[in-house]
Amino acid sequence: MLVDNSLKEKALSIGFDLFGVSKAIIPEKAKNDFEEFIKNKYYGSMSWFPERWEIRNNFSNLGLEPKSAICLGVIYNSINHKNILNNIKISRYATGRDYHKVLKDMGKEFINFLKIKFPSSKFRQGVDTLPISEKVLSENAGLGWIGKNTNLISKQIGSYFFLSVILTDHELSVDNKLNFDCGSCSKCIDACPTNALFEPYKINASLCISHTTIENRDDSIPENLANNLQGWVYGCDICQEVCPWNIRAERKNIFSKISDFEPLEVFYSEEKLLGLTENEFNKITLESAISRITYKQWKRNLSYFIKNEKEKNK
Ligand code: B12
Ligand code: SF4
Ligand code: SF4
């Protein structure tokens, strides 16, 4: 099949940093990994996983018979992140505008272009929202490789990027999978404070700080995790911060071009973050990914931060 470069050119012109196409199928090995994840309840508080993600086995439940997956990546790491000097740590991905909204807007523009090009085809975009593995499809599309920290890493831009997948019933020419892996490196596994990366390429999400601070909605956090939050109150970037591919990308000045991902002013001030009232929290976070947690969760996370800081300074 003839390679059509106009799709990649259009995606890059909209602001996507990575583009690739894979067949809309999931390999057997990935299926086994997913079954293990469900069987061992590694999904923790994300109880929607076993039910909703059942349909992962059957793409036809998604309202179209997808043949191809158009995989797109956008860098979120801002050059200004290094100016956030707080002890309170918030993951890079969440300090700007909500990525679901940003990527959906960009995706809409791309789909409009695709519809003109292929008028009789159907398209369906996901940003987290479709019960598919964006990482596996994007790995197959040559965007990068899934690292031992379970994130998709690109040789060119590291792993601080979001993914969005557009499924289509149009048969497109596919890209080659990258033949690459992490080699002997294990920096992410060594650095993970909660042992969530219990084996290379495998995560027990219920132990991950990202899950603990965002997905866990209980009033309290289990003690073994609460003592190991390392200052994180929303998400966790540790296993990416130590990754040589991200250190390299930052050294090469590779940062987001999307102004929506610039950190909001409030995130530069620890004092402001500690003093946010419920109204202020709701107003500030309305447009950000942080709206995924409630004010109650925010206060809970802050209370562990304050407790751990006191212990540290004893
Ligand atoms: C649930 C989820 C989480 C969970 C679990 C994390 C994980 N590693 O899976 C928690 C809450 C912990 C989490 C944390 C984070 N997440 Co998250 N998360 C997701 C989400 C919604 C689903 C991922 C998932 O299904 N995980 C379960 C594992 C087992 O599945 P998997 O890794 O995708 O795929 C494996 C298997 O499931 C299997 N498989 C895949 N597909 C199928 C299909 C079938 C039929 C079967 C049987 C099997 C199978 O093969 C894979 C290889 O082993 C995706 C979006 C999406 N829809 O893909 C974002 C996503 C993976 N997250 C993302 C991000 C940015 C993060 C954080 C960095 C945020 C932060 N700073 O706090 C951290 C990173 C933590 C880490 N080390 O992974 C990005 C990753 C981008 C990238 N470059 O890789 C994604 C892609 C969101 C996005 N749209 O950009 N996340
Ligand atoms: S995000 Fe943090 S807690 Fe989760 S696996 Fe990475 S280092 Fe471990
Ligand atoms: S830190 Fe090393 S082992 Fe972990 S994902 Fe990066 S390259 Fe792979």
Short mmCIF file of C-alpha atoms and ligand atoms in Angstrom, two decimals:
data_model
loop_
_atom_site.label_atom_id
_atom_site.label_comp_id
_atom_site.label_asym_id
_atom_site.label_seq_id
_atom_site.Cartn_x
_atom_site.Cartn_y
_atom_site.Cartn_z
CA MET A 1 0.00 0.00 0.00
CA LEU A 2 1.25 3.50 -0.86
CA VAL A 3 2.48 5.57 2.09
CA ASP A 4 0.50 8.78 2.38
CA ASN A 5 2.70 11.43 4.02
CA SER A 6 -0.05 14.05 4.03
CA LEU A 7 -1.56 12.53 7.20
CA LYS A 8 1.65 12.86 9.19
CA GLU A 9 2.25 16.36 7.83
CA LYS A 10 -1.25 17.44 8.87
CA ALA A 11 -0.89 15.90 12.36
CA LEU A 12 2.41 17.69 12.94
CA SER A 13 0.99 20.98 11.65
CA ILE A 14 -1.84 20.75 14.22
CA GLY A 15 0.76 20.41 17.00
CA PHE A 16 1.15 16.67 17.51
CA ASP A 17 4.76 15.65 18.10
CA LEU A 18 4.41 11.97 17.22
CA PHE A 19 2.39 10.20 14.54
CA GLY A 20 2.16 6.56 13.49
CA VAL A 21 -0.35 3.98 12.27
CA SER A 22 -0.82 0.41 13.45
CA LYS A 23 -3.33 -2.30 12.74
CA ALA A 24 -6.22 -2.10 15.20
CA ILE A 25 -5.32 -5.38 16.85
CA ILE A 26 -3.75 -6.26 20.20
CA PRO A 27 -1.06 -8.97 20.35
CA GLU A 28 -1.55 -12.18 22.40
CA LYS A 29 1.29 -11.32 24.81
CA ALA A 30 -0.43 -8.05 25.69
CA LYS A 31 -3.69 -9.92 26.29
CA ASN A 32 -1.98 -12.19 28.82
CA ASP A 33 -0.48 -9.19 30.62
CA PHE A 34 -3.86 -7.56 30.82
CA GLU A 35 -5.51 -10.74 32.16
CA GLU A 36 -2.82 -10.95 34.89
CA PHE A 37 -3.47 -7.29 35.77
CA ILE A 38 -7.17 -8.02 36.25
CA LYS A 39 -6.77 -11.38 37.99
CA ASN A 40 -4.37 -9.98 40.60
CA LYS A 41 -6.47 -6.83 41.10
CA TYR A 42 -3.51 -4.60 40.26
CA TYR A 43 -6.11 -2.02 39.19
CA GLY A 44 -6.73 -1.17 42.86
CA SER A 45 -9.56 1.36 43.29
CA MET A 46 -10.27 1.55 39.54
CA SER A 47 -13.14 -0.90 39.89
CA TRP A 48 -14.42 0.00 36.39
CA PHE A 49 -11.42 -1.86 34.95
CA PRO A 50 -12.69 -5.47 34.86
CA GLU A 51 -16.15 -4.57 33.52
CA ARG A 52 -15.50 -1.77 31.11
CA TRP A 53 -12.20 -3.09 29.87
CA GLU A 54 -13.68 -6.49 29.02
CA ILE A 55 -14.56 -4.91 25.66
CA ARG A 56 -10.85 -4.53 25.02
CA ASN A 57 -11.08 -8.01 23.61
CA ASN A 58 -13.62 -6.96 21.05
CA PHE A 59 -13.07 -3.70 19.22
CA SER A 60 -16.32 -4.13 17.30
CA ASN A 61 -18.20 -3.05 20.44
CA LEU A 62 -16.86 0.43 19.86
CA GLY A 63 -19.39 1.39 17.18
CA LEU A 64 -17.17 0.72 14.16
CA GLU A 65 -15.12 -2.20 12.80
CA PRO A 66 -11.70 -0.62 13.18
CA LYS A 67 -8.97 -1.69 10.81
CA SER A 68 -6.34 0.93 11.64
CA ALA A 69 -5.29 2.88 14.71
CA ILE A 70 -3.86 6.35 14.12
CA CYS A 71 -1.59 6.99 17.10
CA LEU A 72 -0.70 10.50 18.15
CA GLY A 73 1.58 11.88 20.86
CA VAL A 74 1.89 15.40 22.32
CA ILE A 75 4.67 16.53 24.67
CA TYR A 76 3.38 18.05 27.92
CA ASN A 77 6.63 18.81 29.74
CA SER A 78 6.97 22.59 29.99
CA ILE A 79 10.33 24.35 30.04
CA ASN A 80 8.98 26.32 33.02
CA HIS A 81 8.44 23.24 35.14
CA LYS A 82 11.94 23.61 36.57
CA ASN A 83 10.90 27.00 38.05
CA ILE A 84 8.39 25.27 40.33
CA LEU A 85 10.53 24.97 43.43
CA ASN A 86 7.93 23.76 45.92
CA ASN A 87 8.23 20.78 48.20
CA ILE A 88 4.62 20.02 47.26
CA LYS A 89 4.92 17.98 44.10
CA ILE A 90 2.33 17.87 41.35
CA SER A 91 2.90 15.78 38.27
CA ARG A 92 3.98 17.73 35.20
CA TYR A 93 1.04 16.38 33.23
CA ALA A 94 -1.51 18.09 35.48
CA THR A 95 -0.29 21.66 36.01
CA GLY A 96 -1.68 23.04 32.74
CA ARG A 97 -5.06 22.83 30.99
CA ASP A 98 -6.83 19.45 31.09
CA TYR A 99 -5.12 17.31 28.44
CA HIS A 100 -8.35 15.49 27.58
CA LYS A 101 -9.78 18.80 26.36
CA VAL A 102 -6.61 19.91 24.57
CA LEU A 103 -6.11 16.60 22.75
CA LYS A 104 -9.80 16.30 21.87
CA ASP A 105 -9.70 19.77 20.26
CA MET A 106 -6.59 18.86 18.30
CA GLY A 107 -8.10 15.47 17.38
CA LYS A 108 -11.30 17.11 16.09
CA GLU A 109 -9.29 19.26 13.71
CA PHE A 110 -7.45 16.16 12.49
CA ILE A 111 -10.65 14.12 12.05
CA ASN A 112 -12.20 16.96 10.00
CA PHE A 113 -9.22 16.65 7.66
CA LEU A 114 -9.52 12.84 7.55
CA LYS A 115 -13.25 13.02 6.76
CA ILE A 116 -12.58 15.19 3.73
CA LYS A 117 -9.89 12.78 2.57
CA PHE A 118 -11.86 9.59 3.27
CA PRO A 119 -15.55 10.64 3.19
CA SER A 120 -17.02 7.14 3.50
CA SER A 121 -14.92 6.13 6.54
CA LYS A 122 -15.70 6.30 10.25
CA PHE A 123 -13.36 7.67 12.92
CA ARG A 124 -13.44 7.47 16.70
CA GLN A 125 -10.96 9.28 18.91
CA GLY A 126 -9.93 8.31 22.43
CA VAL A 127 -7.87 10.17 25.02
CA ASP A 128 -7.93 7.70 27.92
CA THR A 129 -11.62 7.32 27.23
CA LEU A 130 -11.75 4.29 24.93
CA PRO A 131 -11.27 0.87 26.52
CA ILE A 132 -8.14 0.23 24.50
CA SER A 133 -4.46 0.27 25.36
CA GLU A 134 -3.16 3.44 23.82
CA LYS A 135 0.37 2.39 24.73
CA VAL A 136 0.26 -1.00 22.97
CA LEU A 137 -1.29 0.36 19.77
CA SER A 138 1.17 3.27 19.74
CA GLU A 139 4.12 0.96 20.35
CA ASN A 140 3.00 -1.10 17.36
CA ALA A 141 2.72 2.12 15.34
CA GLY A 142 6.42 2.80 15.95
CA LEU A 143 6.01 5.77 18.31
CA GLY A 144 8.40 4.23 20.82
CA TRP A 145 8.73 1.26 23.16
CA ILE A 146 6.99 0.45 26.43
CA GLY A 147 9.73 0.87 29.06
CA LYS A 148 10.30 -0.94 32.32
CA ASN A 149 8.39 1.87 34.03
CA THR A 150 5.43 0.85 31.80
CA ASN A 151 5.34 4.20 29.97
CA LEU A 152 5.79 4.58 26.24
CA ILE A 153 9.20 6.13 25.50
CA SER A 154 10.32 7.79 22.30
CA LYS A 155 14.03 7.92 21.41
CA GLN A 156 13.53 11.50 20.26
CA ILE A 157 11.33 13.02 22.98
CA GLY A 158 11.45 10.71 26.03
CA SER A 159 8.15 9.83 27.73
CA TYR A 160 6.64 13.13 28.87
CA PHE A 161 3.93 12.98 26.21
CA PHE A 162 0.24 12.17 26.09
CA LEU A 163 -1.28 9.68 23.71
CA SER A 164 -4.46 9.80 21.71
CA VAL A 165 -5.66 7.07 19.38
CA ILE A 166 -8.09 7.49 16.49
CA LEU A 167 -9.66 4.21 15.39
CA THR A 168 -10.91 4.00 11.83
CA ASP A 169 -12.53 1.43 9.56
CA HIS A 170 -10.32 2.76 6.76
CA GLU A 171 -7.35 0.53 5.96
CA LEU A 172 -4.24 2.72 6.12
CA SER A 173 -0.64 1.72 5.45
CA VAL A 174 1.02 0.85 8.77
CA ASP A 175 4.33 1.91 10.30
CA ASN A 176 6.98 -0.48 11.57
CA LYS A 177 7.25 -1.33 15.25
CA LEU A 178 10.48 -0.02 16.77
CA ASN A 179 12.92 -2.80 17.56
CA PHE A 180 14.27 -1.37 20.84
CA ASP A 181 14.07 -1.81 24.63
CA CYS A 182 15.50 -0.51 27.92
CA GLY A 183 18.51 -2.83 27.86
CA SER A 184 20.22 -3.29 31.25
CA CYS A 185 18.91 -0.03 32.74
CA SER A 186 16.69 -0.36 35.83
CA LYS A 187 16.75 3.18 37.21
CA CYS A 188 12.95 3.49 37.35
CA ILE A 189 12.52 0.24 39.26
CA ASP A 190 15.25 1.21 41.74
CA ALA A 191 13.72 4.68 42.24
CA CYS A 192 10.06 3.72 42.69
CA PRO A 193 9.48 4.32 46.42
CA THR A 194 6.50 1.96 46.78
CA ASN A 195 7.66 -1.01 44.72
CA ALA A 196 4.75 -0.52 42.34
CA LEU A 197 7.09 -1.55 39.51
CA PHE A 198 7.38 -5.02 40.99
CA GLU A 199 8.95 -6.52 37.85
CA PRO A 200 10.38 -4.95 34.69
CA TYR A 201 7.52 -3.79 32.42
CA LYS A 202 4.86 -4.59 35.07
CA ILE A 203 2.98 -2.32 37.44
CA ASN A 204 0.78 -2.97 40.43
CA ALA A 205 -1.27 0.21 40.09
CA SER A 206 -2.70 -0.19 43.61
CA LEU A 207 0.80 0.58 44.96
CA CYS A 208 1.50 3.46 42.59
CA ILE A 209 1.52 7.00 44.06
CA SER A 210 -0.33 8.21 41.01
CA HIS A 211 -3.19 5.82 41.78
CA THR A 212 -2.98 6.56 45.52
CA THR A 213 -3.27 10.34 45.17
CA ILE A 214 -5.79 10.36 42.29
CA GLU A 215 -7.81 7.15 41.96
CA ASN A 216 -8.03 6.18 45.64
CA ARG A 217 -11.09 8.01 46.99
CA ASP A 218 -10.99 6.68 50.55
CA ASP A 219 -10.69 9.04 53.53
CA SER A 220 -7.26 7.68 54.36
CA ILE A 221 -4.28 6.20 52.54
CA PRO A 222 -2.75 2.85 53.62
CA GLU A 223 0.20 3.47 55.96
CA ASN A 224 2.86 1.75 53.82
CA LEU A 225 2.03 4.16 50.98
CA ALA A 226 1.27 7.26 53.08
CA ASN A 227 4.80 7.25 54.52
CA ASN A 228 6.34 7.00 51.05
CA LEU A 229 4.59 9.72 49.09
CA GLN A 230 7.84 11.73 48.77
CA GLY A 231 5.99 15.06 48.60
CA TRP A 232 3.61 14.05 45.77
CA VAL A 233 0.05 15.31 46.26
CA TYR A 234 -1.20 14.72 42.70
CA GLY A 235 0.32 12.02 40.47
CA CYS A 236 3.97 11.00 40.53
CA ASP A 237 6.82 11.54 38.06
CA ILE A 238 9.66 9.72 39.85
CA CYS A 239 10.04 6.79 37.44
CA GLN A 240 10.09 9.23 34.52
CA GLU A 241 12.38 11.80 36.14
CA VAL A 242 15.15 9.22 36.55
CA CYS A 243 14.77 7.86 33.02
CA PRO A 244 17.86 8.68 30.92
CA TRP A 245 15.65 9.26 27.89
CA ASN A 246 13.83 12.12 29.64
CA ILE A 247 17.05 13.58 31.04
CA ARG A 248 18.43 13.49 27.50
CA ALA A 249 15.31 15.11 26.01
CA GLU A 250 15.45 17.96 28.56
CA ARG A 251 19.17 18.46 27.84
CA LYS A 252 18.30 18.73 24.16
CA ASN A 253 15.70 21.38 25.06
CA ILE A 254 12.77 19.27 23.99
CA PHE A 255 9.69 20.76 25.65
CA SER A 256 6.02 21.24 24.85
CA LYS A 257 5.05 23.72 22.16
CA ILE A 258 1.47 23.84 23.47
CA SER A 259 0.80 26.99 25.50
CA ASP A 260 -2.14 25.23 27.21
CA PHE A 261 0.38 23.02 29.02
CA GLU A 262 2.17 25.94 30.70
CA PRO A 263 1.83 25.56 34.50
CA LEU A 264 -0.93 27.73 35.98
CA GLU A 265 0.32 30.46 38.33
CA VAL A 266 -1.02 28.82 41.48
CA PHE A 267 1.36 25.87 41.10
CA TYR A 268 4.43 28.07 41.63
CA SER A 269 3.39 28.95 45.20
CA GLU A 270 3.40 26.39 47.98
CA GLU A 271 1.68 28.90 50.26
CA LYS A 272 -1.19 29.36 47.81
CA LEU A 273 -1.59 25.62 47.30
CA LEU A 274 -1.72 24.97 51.04
CA GLY A 275 -4.33 27.71 51.57
CA LEU A 276 -6.78 26.94 48.73
CA THR A 277 -10.42 27.10 49.84
CA GLU A 278 -12.94 24.73 48.26
CA ASN A 279 -14.25 27.50 45.99
CA GLU A 280 -10.77 28.48 44.88
CA PHE A 281 -9.81 24.84 44.31
CA ASN A 282 -12.89 24.20 42.20
CA LYS A 283 -12.41 27.39 40.20
CA ILE A 284 -8.71 26.83 39.53
CA THR A 285 -8.97 23.15 38.75
CA LEU A 286 -12.14 23.35 36.62
CA GLU A 287 -10.14 23.50 33.39
CA SER A 288 -7.26 21.30 34.62
CA ALA A 289 -6.73 17.55 34.90
CA ILE A 290 -6.71 17.99 38.69
CA SER A 291 -10.52 18.23 38.57
CA ARG A 292 -10.36 14.41 38.56
CA ILE A 293 -9.98 14.61 42.35
CA THR A 294 -12.36 16.22 44.81
CA TYR A 295 -11.45 18.93 47.30
CA LYS A 296 -11.76 16.27 49.99
CA GLN A 297 -9.07 14.15 48.29
CA TRP A 298 -6.92 17.26 47.81
CA LYS A 299 -7.11 18.06 51.55
CA ARG A 300 -6.42 14.41 52.40
CA ASN A 301 -3.32 14.40 50.20
CA LEU A 302 -2.15 17.72 51.65
CA SER A 303 -2.61 16.41 55.20
CA TYR A 304 -0.18 13.54 54.45
CA PHE A 305 2.22 16.00 52.87
CA ILE A 306 2.17 18.18 56.02
CA LYS A 307 2.57 15.15 58.29
CA ASN A 308 5.52 13.79 56.29
CA GLU A 309 7.19 17.22 56.19
CA LYS A 310 6.94 17.43 60.00
CA GLU A 311 8.51 13.99 60.34
CA LYS A 312 11.29 14.97 57.95
CA ASN A 313 12.14 18.10 59.97
CA LYS A 314 12.13 16.40 63.40
C1 B12 B 1 -5.14 3.06 34.14
C2 B12 B 1 -4.10 4.05 33.79
C3 B12 B 1 -3.17 4.40 34.78
C4 B12 B 1 -3.00 3.58 36.05
C5 B12 B 1 -2.15 2.32 35.69
C6 B12 B 1 -0.81 2.70 35.01
C7 B12 B 1 -0.30 1.76 33.95
N1 B12 B 1 1.00 1.78 33.78
O1 B12 B 1 -1.04 1.05 33.29
C8 B12 B 1 -2.31 4.61 37.01
C9 B12 B 1 -3.38 5.37 37.76
C10 B12 B 1 -1.31 4.03 38.01
C11 B12 B 1 -1.66 5.53 35.97
C12 B12 B 1 -0.55 6.30 36.24
C13 B12 B 1 0.08 7.09 35.29
N2 B12 B 1 -0.37 7.36 34.06
CO1 B12 B 1 -1.90 6.49 33.22
N3 B12 B 1 -3.22 5.60 32.21
C14 B12 B 1 -4.04 4.64 32.49
C15 B12 B 1 -4.91 4.30 31.27
C16 B12 B 1 -6.26 5.00 31.42
C17 B12 B 1 -5.10 2.80 31.03
C18 B12 B 1 -3.78 2.00 31.09
C19 B12 B 1 -4.02 0.55 31.37
O2 B12 B 1 -4.91 -0.06 30.82
N4 B12 B 1 -3.23 0.00 32.25
C20 B12 B 1 -3.31 -1.37 32.63
C21 B12 B 1 -2.12 -2.06 32.01
C22 B12 B 1 -2.02 -3.51 32.46
O3 B12 B 1 -2.39 -2.01 30.61
P1 B12 B 1 -1.43 -1.27 29.56
O4 B12 B 1 -0.20 -0.83 30.27
O5 B12 B 1 -2.14 -0.25 28.78
O6 B12 B 1 -1.15 -2.44 28.53
C23 B12 B 1 -0.57 -3.65 28.91
C24 B12 B 1 -1.57 -4.76 29.11
O7 B12 B 1 -2.81 -4.28 29.51
C25 B12 B 1 -1.73 -5.44 27.83
N5 B12 B 1 -2.92 -5.01 27.01
C26 B12 B 1 -3.06 -3.87 26.41
N6 B12 B 1 -4.16 -3.85 25.68
C27 B12 B 1 -4.77 -5.03 25.79
C28 B12 B 1 -5.93 -5.53 25.21
C29 B12 B 1 -6.41 -6.76 25.56
C30 B12 B 1 -7.63 -7.30 24.94
C31 B12 B 1 -5.73 -7.44 26.51
C32 B12 B 1 -6.35 -8.69 26.98
C33 B12 B 1 -4.51 -6.97 27.01
C34 B12 B 1 -4.02 -5.75 26.66
O8 B12 B 1 -0.52 -5.13 27.14
C35 B12 B 1 0.19 -4.06 27.73
C36 B12 B 1 1.65 -4.35 27.94
O9 B12 B 1 1.86 -5.14 29.06
C37 B12 B 1 -4.04 4.91 30.11
C38 B12 B 1 -4.83 5.38 28.87
C39 B12 B 1 -5.20 4.21 27.97
N7 B12 B 1 -6.46 4.05 27.68
O10 B12 B 1 -4.35 3.44 27.56
C40 B12 B 1 -3.29 6.06 30.83
C41 B12 B 1 -1.86 6.36 30.41
C42 B12 B 1 -1.12 5.06 30.29
N8 B12 B 1 -1.33 7.09 31.55
C43 B12 B 1 -0.49 8.02 31.24
C44 B12 B 1 0.25 8.80 32.18
C45 B12 B 1 0.91 10.07 31.66
C46 B12 B 1 0.36 8.38 33.51
C47 B12 B 1 1.33 8.94 34.58
C48 B12 B 1 2.70 9.33 34.05
C49 B12 B 1 0.66 10.16 35.29
C50 B12 B 1 1.41 10.67 36.51
N9 B12 B 1 2.50 11.37 36.33
O11 B12 B 1 1.00 10.45 37.61
C51 B12 B 1 1.40 7.75 35.57
C52 B12 B 1 2.55 6.78 35.22
C53 B12 B 1 2.67 5.66 36.18
C54 B12 B 1 3.37 4.48 35.51
N10 B12 B 1 4.58 4.16 35.94
O12 B12 B 1 2.80 3.87 34.61
C55 B12 B 1 -0.31 8.12 29.73
C56 B12 B 1 1.03 7.48 29.35
C57 B12 B 1 1.72 8.17 28.17
C58 B12 B 1 3.01 7.46 27.87
N11 B12 B 1 3.96 8.19 27.30
O13 B12 B 1 3.17 6.28 28.09
C59 B12 B 1 -1.61 7.34 29.21
C60 B12 B 1 -1.43 6.61 27.91
C61 B12 B 1 -2.72 8.40 29.13
C62 B12 B 1 -2.65 9.25 27.86
N12 B12 B 1 -3.74 9.32 27.13
O14 B12 B 1 -1.66 9.85 27.54
N13 B12 B 1 -2.28 5.44 34.75
S1 SF4 B 2 4.62 6.83 39.18
FE1 SF4 B 2 5.80 6.82 41.11
S2 SF4 B 2 4.86 5.25 42.41
FE2 SF4 B 2 4.08 4.96 40.31
S3 SF4 B 2 5.43 3.45 39.44
FE3 SF4 B 2 6.34 5.43 38.92
S4 SF4 B 2 7.75 5.88 40.61
FE4 SF4 B 2 6.45 4.21 41.29
S1 SF4 B 3 14.64 4.35 33.59
FE1 SF4 B 3 15.77 2.87 32.35
S2 SF4 B 3 14.64 0.95 32.62
FE2 SF4 B 3 13.29 2.60 33.30
S3 SF4 B 3 12.07 3.11 31.53
FE3 SF4 B 3 13.85 4.50 31.49
S4 SF4 B 3 15.37 3.41 30.22
FE4 SF4 B 3 13.81 1.92 30.79
#
